[in-house]
mmCIF file of C-alpha atoms in Angstrom:
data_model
loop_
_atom_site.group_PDB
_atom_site.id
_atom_site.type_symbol
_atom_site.label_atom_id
_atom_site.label_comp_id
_atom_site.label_asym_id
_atom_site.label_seq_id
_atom_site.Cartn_x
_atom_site.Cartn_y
_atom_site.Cartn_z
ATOM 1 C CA UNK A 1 21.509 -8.198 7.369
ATOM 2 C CA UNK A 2 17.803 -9.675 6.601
ATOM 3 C CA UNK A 3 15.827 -8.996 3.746
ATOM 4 C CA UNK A 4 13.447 -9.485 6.593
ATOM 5 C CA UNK A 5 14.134 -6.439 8.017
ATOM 6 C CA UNK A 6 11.513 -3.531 6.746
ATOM 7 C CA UNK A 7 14.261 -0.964 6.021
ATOM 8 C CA UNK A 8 15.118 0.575 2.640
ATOM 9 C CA UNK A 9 17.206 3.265 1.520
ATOM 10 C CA UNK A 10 16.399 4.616 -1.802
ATOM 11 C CA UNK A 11 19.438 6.161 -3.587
ATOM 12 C CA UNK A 12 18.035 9.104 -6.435
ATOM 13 C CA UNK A 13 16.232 8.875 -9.013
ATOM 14 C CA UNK A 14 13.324 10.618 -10.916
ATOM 15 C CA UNK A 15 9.751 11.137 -9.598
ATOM 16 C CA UNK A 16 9.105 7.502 -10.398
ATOM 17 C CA UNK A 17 11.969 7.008 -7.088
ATOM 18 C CA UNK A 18 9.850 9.457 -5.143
ATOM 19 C CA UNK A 19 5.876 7.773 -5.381
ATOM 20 C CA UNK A 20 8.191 4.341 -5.228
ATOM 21 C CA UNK A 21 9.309 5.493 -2.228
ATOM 22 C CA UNK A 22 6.061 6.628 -0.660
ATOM 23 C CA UNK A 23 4.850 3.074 -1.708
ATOM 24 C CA UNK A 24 7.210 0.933 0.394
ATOM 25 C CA UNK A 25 6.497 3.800 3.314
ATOM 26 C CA UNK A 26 2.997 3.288 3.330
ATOM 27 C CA UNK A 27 3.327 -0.740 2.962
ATOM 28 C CA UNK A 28 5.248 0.093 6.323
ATOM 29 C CA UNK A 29 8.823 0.446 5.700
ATOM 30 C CA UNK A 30 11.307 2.192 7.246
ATOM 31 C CA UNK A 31 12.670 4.510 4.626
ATOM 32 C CA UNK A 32 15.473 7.088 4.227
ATOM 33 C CA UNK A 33 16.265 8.610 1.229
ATOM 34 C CA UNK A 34 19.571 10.487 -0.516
ATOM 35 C CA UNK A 35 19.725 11.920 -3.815
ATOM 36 C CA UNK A 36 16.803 14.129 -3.137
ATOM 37 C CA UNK A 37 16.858 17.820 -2.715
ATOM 38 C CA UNK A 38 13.366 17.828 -1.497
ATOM 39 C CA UNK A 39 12.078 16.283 1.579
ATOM 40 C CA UNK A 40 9.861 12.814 0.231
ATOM 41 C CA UNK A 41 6.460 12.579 2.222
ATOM 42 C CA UNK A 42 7.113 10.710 5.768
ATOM 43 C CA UNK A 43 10.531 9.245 4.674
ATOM 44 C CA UNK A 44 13.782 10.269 6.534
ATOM 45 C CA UNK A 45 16.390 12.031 4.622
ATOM 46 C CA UNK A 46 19.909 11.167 5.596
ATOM 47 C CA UNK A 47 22.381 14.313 5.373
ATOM 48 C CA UNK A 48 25.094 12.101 3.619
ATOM 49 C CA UNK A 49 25.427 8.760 1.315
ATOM 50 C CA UNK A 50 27.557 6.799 4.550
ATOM 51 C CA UNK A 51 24.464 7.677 6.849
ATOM 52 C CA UNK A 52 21.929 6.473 4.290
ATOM 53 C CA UNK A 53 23.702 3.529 3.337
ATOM 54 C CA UNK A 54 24.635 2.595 6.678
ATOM 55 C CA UNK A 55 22.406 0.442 8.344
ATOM 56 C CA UNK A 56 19.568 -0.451 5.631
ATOM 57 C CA UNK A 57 19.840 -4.306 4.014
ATOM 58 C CA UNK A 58 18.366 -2.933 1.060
ATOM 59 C CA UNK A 59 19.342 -0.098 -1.319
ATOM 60 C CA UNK A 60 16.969 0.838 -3.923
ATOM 61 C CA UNK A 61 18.191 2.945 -6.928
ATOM 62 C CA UNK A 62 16.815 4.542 -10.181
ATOM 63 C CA UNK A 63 15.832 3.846 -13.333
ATOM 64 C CA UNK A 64 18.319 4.308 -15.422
ATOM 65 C CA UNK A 65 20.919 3.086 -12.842
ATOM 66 C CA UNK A 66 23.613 5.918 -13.756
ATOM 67 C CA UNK A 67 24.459 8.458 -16.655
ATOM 68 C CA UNK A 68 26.877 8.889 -18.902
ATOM 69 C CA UNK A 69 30.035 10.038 -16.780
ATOM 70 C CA UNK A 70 29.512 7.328 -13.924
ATOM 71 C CA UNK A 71 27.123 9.382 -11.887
ATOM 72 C CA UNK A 72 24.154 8.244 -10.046
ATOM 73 C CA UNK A 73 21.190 8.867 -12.215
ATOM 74 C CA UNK A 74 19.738 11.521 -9.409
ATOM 75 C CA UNK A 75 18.053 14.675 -12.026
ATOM 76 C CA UNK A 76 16.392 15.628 -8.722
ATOM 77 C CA UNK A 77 19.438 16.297 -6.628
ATOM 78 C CA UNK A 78 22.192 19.163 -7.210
ATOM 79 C CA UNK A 79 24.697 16.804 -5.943
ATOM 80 C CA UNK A 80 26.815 14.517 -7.650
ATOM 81 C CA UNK A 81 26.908 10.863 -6.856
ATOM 82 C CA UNK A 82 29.628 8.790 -8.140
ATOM 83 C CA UNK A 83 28.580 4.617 -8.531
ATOM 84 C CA UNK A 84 32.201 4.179 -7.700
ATOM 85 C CA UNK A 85 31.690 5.389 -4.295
ATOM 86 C CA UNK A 86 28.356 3.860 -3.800
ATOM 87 C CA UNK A 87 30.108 0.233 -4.379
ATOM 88 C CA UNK A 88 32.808 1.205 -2.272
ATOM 89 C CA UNK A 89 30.526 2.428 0.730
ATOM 90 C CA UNK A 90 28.494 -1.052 0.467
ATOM 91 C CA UNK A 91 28.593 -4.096 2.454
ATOM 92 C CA UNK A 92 28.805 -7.807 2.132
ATOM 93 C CA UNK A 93 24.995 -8.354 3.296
ATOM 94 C CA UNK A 94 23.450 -5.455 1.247
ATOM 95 C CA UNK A 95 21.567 -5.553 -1.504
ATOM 96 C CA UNK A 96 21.312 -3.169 -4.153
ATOM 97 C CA UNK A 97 18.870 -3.042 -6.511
ATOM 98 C CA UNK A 98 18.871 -0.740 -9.816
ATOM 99 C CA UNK A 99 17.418 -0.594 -13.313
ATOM 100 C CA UNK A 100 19.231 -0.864 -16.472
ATOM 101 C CA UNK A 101 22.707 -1.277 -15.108
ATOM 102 C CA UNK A 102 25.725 -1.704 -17.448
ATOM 103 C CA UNK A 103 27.853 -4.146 -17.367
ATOM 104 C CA UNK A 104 30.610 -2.512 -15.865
ATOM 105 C CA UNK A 105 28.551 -1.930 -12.467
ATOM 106 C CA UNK A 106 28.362 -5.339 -12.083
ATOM 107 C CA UNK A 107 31.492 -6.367 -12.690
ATOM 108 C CA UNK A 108 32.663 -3.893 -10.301
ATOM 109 C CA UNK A 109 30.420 -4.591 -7.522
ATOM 110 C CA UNK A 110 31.053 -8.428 -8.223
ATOM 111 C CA UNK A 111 34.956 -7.872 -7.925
ATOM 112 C CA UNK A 112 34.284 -5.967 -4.437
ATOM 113 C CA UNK A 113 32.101 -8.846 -3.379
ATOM 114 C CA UNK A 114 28.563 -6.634 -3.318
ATOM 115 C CA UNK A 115 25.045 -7.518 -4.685
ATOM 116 C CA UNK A 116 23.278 -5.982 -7.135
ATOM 117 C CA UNK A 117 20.351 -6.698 -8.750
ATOM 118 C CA UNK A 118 19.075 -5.378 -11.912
ATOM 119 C CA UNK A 119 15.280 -5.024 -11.509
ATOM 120 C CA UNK A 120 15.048 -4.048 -15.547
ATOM 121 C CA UNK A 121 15.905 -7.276 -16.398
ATOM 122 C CA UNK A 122 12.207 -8.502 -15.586
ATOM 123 C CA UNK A 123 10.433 -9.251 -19.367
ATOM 124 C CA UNK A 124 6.992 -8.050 -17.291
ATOM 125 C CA UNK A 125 8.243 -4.855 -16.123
ATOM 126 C CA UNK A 126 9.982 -3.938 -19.195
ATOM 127 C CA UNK A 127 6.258 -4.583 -21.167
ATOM 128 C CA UNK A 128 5.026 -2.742 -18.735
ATOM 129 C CA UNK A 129 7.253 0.395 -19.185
ATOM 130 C CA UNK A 130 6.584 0.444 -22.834
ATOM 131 C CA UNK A 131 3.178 1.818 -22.083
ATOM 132 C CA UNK A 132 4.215 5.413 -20.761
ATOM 133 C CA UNK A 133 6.989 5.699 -23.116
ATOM 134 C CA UNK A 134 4.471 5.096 -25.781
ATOM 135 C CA UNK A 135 1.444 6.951 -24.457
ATOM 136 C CA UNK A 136 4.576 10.326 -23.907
ATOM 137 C CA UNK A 137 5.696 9.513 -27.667
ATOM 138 C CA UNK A 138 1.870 10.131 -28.699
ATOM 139 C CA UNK A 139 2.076 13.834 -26.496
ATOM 140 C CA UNK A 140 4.870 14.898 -27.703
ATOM 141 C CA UNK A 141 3.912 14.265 -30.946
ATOM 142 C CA UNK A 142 0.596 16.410 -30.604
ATOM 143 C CA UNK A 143 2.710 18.931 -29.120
ATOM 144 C CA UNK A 144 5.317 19.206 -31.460
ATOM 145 C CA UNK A 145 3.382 18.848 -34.580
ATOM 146 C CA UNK A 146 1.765 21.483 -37.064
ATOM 147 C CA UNK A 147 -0.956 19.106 -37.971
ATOM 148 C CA UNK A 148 -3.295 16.316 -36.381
ATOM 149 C CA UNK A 149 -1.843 12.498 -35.953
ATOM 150 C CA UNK A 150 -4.755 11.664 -38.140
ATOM 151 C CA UNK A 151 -3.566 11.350 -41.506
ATOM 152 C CA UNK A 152 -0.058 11.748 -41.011
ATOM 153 C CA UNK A 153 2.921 9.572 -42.200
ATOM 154 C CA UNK A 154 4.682 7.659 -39.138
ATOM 155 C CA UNK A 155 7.181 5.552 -39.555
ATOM 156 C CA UNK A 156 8.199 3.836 -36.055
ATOM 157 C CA UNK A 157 11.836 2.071 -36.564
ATOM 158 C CA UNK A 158 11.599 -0.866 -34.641
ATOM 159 C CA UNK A 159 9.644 -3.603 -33.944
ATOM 160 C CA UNK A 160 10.448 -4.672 -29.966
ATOM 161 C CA UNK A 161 7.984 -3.436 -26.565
ATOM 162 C CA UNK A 162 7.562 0.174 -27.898
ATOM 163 C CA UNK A 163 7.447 -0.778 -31.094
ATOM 164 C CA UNK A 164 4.845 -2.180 -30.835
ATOM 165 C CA UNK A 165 2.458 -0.346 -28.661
ATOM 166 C CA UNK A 166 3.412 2.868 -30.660
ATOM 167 C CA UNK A 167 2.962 1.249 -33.735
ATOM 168 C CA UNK A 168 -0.709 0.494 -32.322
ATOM 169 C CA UNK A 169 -1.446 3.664 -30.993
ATOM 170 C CA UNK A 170 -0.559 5.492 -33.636
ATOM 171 C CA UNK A 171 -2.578 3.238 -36.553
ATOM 172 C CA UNK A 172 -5.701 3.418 -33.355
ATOM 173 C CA UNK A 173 -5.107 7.891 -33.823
ATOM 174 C CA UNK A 174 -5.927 7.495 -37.696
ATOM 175 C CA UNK A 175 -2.204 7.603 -38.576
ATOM 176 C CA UNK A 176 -0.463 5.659 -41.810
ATOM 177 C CA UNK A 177 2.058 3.771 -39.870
ATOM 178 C CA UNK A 178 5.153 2.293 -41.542
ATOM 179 C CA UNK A 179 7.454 0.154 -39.434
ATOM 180 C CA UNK A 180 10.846 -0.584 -40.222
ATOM 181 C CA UNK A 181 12.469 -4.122 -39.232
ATOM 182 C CA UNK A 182 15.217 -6.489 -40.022
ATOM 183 C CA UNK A 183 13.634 -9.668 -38.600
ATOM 184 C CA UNK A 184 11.058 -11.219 -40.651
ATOM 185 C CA UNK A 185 9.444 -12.764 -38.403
ATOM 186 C CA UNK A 186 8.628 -9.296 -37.513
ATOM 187 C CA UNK A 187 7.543 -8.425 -41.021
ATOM 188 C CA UNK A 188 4.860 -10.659 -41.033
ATOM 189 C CA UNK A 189 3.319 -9.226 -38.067
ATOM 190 C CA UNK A 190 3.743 -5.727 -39.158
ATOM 191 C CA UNK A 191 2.116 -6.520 -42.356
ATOM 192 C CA UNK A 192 -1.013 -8.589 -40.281
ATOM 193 C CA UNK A 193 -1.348 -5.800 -38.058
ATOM 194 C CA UNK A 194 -1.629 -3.705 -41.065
ATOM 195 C CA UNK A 195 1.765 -1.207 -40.847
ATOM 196 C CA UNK A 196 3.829 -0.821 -44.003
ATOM 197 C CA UNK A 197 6.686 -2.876 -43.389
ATOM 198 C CA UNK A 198 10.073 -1.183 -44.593
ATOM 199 C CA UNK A 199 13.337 -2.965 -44.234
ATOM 200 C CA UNK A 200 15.739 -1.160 -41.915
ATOM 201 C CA UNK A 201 18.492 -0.883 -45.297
ATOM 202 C CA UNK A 202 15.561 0.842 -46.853
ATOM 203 C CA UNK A 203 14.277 3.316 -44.604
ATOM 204 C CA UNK A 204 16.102 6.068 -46.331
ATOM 205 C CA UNK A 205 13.874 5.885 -49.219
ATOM 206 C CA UNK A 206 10.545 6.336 -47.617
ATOM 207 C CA UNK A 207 11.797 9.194 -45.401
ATOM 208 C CA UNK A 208 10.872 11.886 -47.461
ATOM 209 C CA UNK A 209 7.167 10.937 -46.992
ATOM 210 C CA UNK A 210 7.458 10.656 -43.624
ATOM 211 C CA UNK A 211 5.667 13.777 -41.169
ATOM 212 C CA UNK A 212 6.907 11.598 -38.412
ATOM 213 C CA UNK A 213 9.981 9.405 -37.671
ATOM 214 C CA UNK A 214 10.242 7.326 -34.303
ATOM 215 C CA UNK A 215 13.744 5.593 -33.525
ATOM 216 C CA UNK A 216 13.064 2.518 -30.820
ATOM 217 C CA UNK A 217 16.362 1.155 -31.313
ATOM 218 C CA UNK A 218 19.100 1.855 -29.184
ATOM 219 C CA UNK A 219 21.619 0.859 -31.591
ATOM 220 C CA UNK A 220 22.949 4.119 -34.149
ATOM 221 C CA UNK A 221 21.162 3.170 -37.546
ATOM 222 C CA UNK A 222 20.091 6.904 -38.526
ATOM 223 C CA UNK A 223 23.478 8.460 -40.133
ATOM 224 C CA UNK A 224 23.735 10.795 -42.923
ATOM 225 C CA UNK A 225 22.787 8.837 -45.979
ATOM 226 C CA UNK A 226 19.121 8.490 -43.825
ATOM 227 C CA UNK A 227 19.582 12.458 -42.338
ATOM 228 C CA UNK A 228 19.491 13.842 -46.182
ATOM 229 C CA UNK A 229 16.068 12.329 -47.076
ATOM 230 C CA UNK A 230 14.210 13.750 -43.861
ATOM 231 C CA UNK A 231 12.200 17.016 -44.519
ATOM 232 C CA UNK A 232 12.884 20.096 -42.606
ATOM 233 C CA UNK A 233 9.237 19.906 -41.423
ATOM 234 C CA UNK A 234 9.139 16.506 -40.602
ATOM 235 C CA UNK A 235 9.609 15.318 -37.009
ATOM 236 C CA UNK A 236 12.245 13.358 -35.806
ATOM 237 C CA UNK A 237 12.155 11.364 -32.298
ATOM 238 C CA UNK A 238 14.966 9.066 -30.884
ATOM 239 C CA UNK A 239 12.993 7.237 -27.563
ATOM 240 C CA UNK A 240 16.029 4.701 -27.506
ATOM 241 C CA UNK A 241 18.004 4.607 -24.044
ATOM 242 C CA UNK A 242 21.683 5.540 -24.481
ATOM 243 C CA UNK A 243 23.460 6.313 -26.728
ATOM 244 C CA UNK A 244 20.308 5.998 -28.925
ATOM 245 C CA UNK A 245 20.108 5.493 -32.549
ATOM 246 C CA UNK A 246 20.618 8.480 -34.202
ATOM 247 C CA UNK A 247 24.191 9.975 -35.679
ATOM 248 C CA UNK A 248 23.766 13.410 -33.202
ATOM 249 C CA UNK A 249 26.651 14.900 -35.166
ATOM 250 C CA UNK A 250 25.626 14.066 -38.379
ATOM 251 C CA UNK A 251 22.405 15.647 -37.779
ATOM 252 C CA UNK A 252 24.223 18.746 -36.125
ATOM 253 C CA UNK A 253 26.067 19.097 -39.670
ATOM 254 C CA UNK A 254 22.317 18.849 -41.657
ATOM 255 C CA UNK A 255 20.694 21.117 -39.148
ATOM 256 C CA UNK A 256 18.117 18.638 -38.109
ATOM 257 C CA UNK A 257 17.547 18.514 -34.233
ATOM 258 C CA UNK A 258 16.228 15.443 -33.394
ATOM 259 C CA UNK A 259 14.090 14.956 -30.317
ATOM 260 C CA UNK A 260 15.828 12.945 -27.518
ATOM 261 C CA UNK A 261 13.321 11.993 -25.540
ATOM 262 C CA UNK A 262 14.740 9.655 -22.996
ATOM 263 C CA UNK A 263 12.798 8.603 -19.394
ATOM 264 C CA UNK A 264 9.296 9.404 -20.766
ATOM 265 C CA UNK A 265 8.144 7.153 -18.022
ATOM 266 C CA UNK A 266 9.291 9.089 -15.400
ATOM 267 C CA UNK A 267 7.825 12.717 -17.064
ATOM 268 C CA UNK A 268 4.801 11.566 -18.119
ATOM 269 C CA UNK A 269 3.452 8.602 -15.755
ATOM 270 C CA UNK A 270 5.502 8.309 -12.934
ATOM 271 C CA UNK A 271 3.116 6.855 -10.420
ATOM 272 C CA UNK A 272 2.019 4.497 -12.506
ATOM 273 C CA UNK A 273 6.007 3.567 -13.564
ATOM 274 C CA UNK A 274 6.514 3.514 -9.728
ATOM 275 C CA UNK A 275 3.886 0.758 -9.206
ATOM 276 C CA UNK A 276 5.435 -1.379 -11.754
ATOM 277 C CA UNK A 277 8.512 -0.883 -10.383
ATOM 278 C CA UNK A 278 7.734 -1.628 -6.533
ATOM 279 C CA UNK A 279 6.036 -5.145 -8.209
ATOM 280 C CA UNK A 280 9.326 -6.322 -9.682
ATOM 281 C CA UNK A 281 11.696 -5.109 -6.931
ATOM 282 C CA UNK A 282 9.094 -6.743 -4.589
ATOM 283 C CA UNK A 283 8.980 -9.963 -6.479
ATOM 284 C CA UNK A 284 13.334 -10.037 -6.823
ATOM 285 C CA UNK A 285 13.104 -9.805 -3.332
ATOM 286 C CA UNK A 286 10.947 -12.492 -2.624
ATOM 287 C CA UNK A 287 13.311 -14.568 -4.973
ATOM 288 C CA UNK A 288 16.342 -13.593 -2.716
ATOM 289 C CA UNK A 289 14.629 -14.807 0.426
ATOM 290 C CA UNK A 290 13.385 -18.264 -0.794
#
């Protein structure tokens, strides 16, 4: 099959999946989708995953590729859609494209002798997705919280994408942000862009001043000697992708429930996600074809 060929079969996803594939439709695509309980404007819906997969060169799925237990990553279908079966129902000459895939995808589809592409790896589009993330950080914040952003103690952990732009739109709200950091490289940019820099192996100490504490980093560096110093007011948020960065049972024992807000993109801005998603996969393909 040809990459030439104007047909796509998207595989699940969020409501990012659903404007994405509306996009490709209206660039005049032929599209079927699966993973969907609802019908997606002017797209065909194939009753099962061989039909959908069957004669389309290119296979578009979500963002985050799969969950925890091997599924497809498909929150808007009842169903449940096994990435085993999806590499085992592809052929030679298809291409599938997903976002954040882990490594044990592609080394499965690679034994079978399948493509995939991980569109997440893409620097621009990753930038790009920091935005919403952010921007739904920020609401949930002014949802969750007793008191106004303005004023408040925030400390973001992290210093990468979201780091950043929270960091920034946060300190642009009236907040006092504190960052914490290992690099320091990164702590001379905190400190010019005029956060409170706070070593990660020190963020324990600062906690208790803290109305707000942001985990960016997917990596578990919030345990119990960092649980004990967080106020029972205070507001805890893990934005990190799996398995995130805060000790869940730890916190269980404490009795602090910590925020997991994962996918903010897809919640808050989807459309906007979906464009900067259709400009990478576009782009890959492009890549594939030259």
């Amino acid at each position: 099959m040809s990459l030439t060929k104007r047909t796509i079969t998207f595989l699940g996803g969020d409501r990012r999946s659903v404007y994405l594939a509306e996009m490709f439709k209206q660039d005049s695509y032929d599209v079927t989708t699966f993973g969907f309980d609802e019908e997606i404007r002017d797209c065909k819906r194939a009753e099962n995953l061989q039909a959908a997969m069957e004669d389309a060169p290119i296979l578009i799925g979500p963002l985050p590729f799969a969950n925890k237990v091997g599924h497809l990553n498909a929150p808007l279908c009842n169903e449940k859609i096994p990435i085993d079966r999806i590499i085992n129902e592809m052929k030679n000459d298809q291409i599938l494209f997903g976002g954040h895939i882990e490594k044990k995808w592609m080394e499965k589809a690679s034994k079978a002798n399948v493509q995939i592409v991980d569109y997440f790896h893409d620097e621009a589009l990753q930038v790009k997705n920091a935005i919403p993330t952010a921007e739904g950080t920020i609401q949930l914040v002014m949802e969750k919280l007793p008191t106004t952003i303005h004023g408040a103690n925030v400390i973001v952990l992290g210093f990468g994408r979201i780091g950043k732009v929270l960091a920034h739109l946060f300190q642009q709200m009236g907040a006092n942000v504190a960052v914490g950091a290992r690099k320091s490289a990164h702590f001379a940019w905190i400190t010019q862009a005029g956060y409170r820099p706070v070593h990660l192996s020190e963020m324990a100490t600062i906690f208790q001043e803290m109305d707000v504490i942001v985990n960016t980093i997917p990596v578990q560096i919030v345990g119990m000697s960092q649980l004990v110093n967080i106020r029972k007011d205070a507001l805890l948020i893990d934005v990190a992708s799996h398995p995130g960065g805060i000790d869940l049972e730890a916190a269980k024992a404490l009795q602090v429930t910590p925020l997991q807000a994962l996918g903010l993109p897809g919640k808050v801005a989807p459309k906007s996600a979906a464009k900067y998603m259709k400009e990478t996969i576009e782009k890959a393909m492009k890549k594939l074809e030259g």
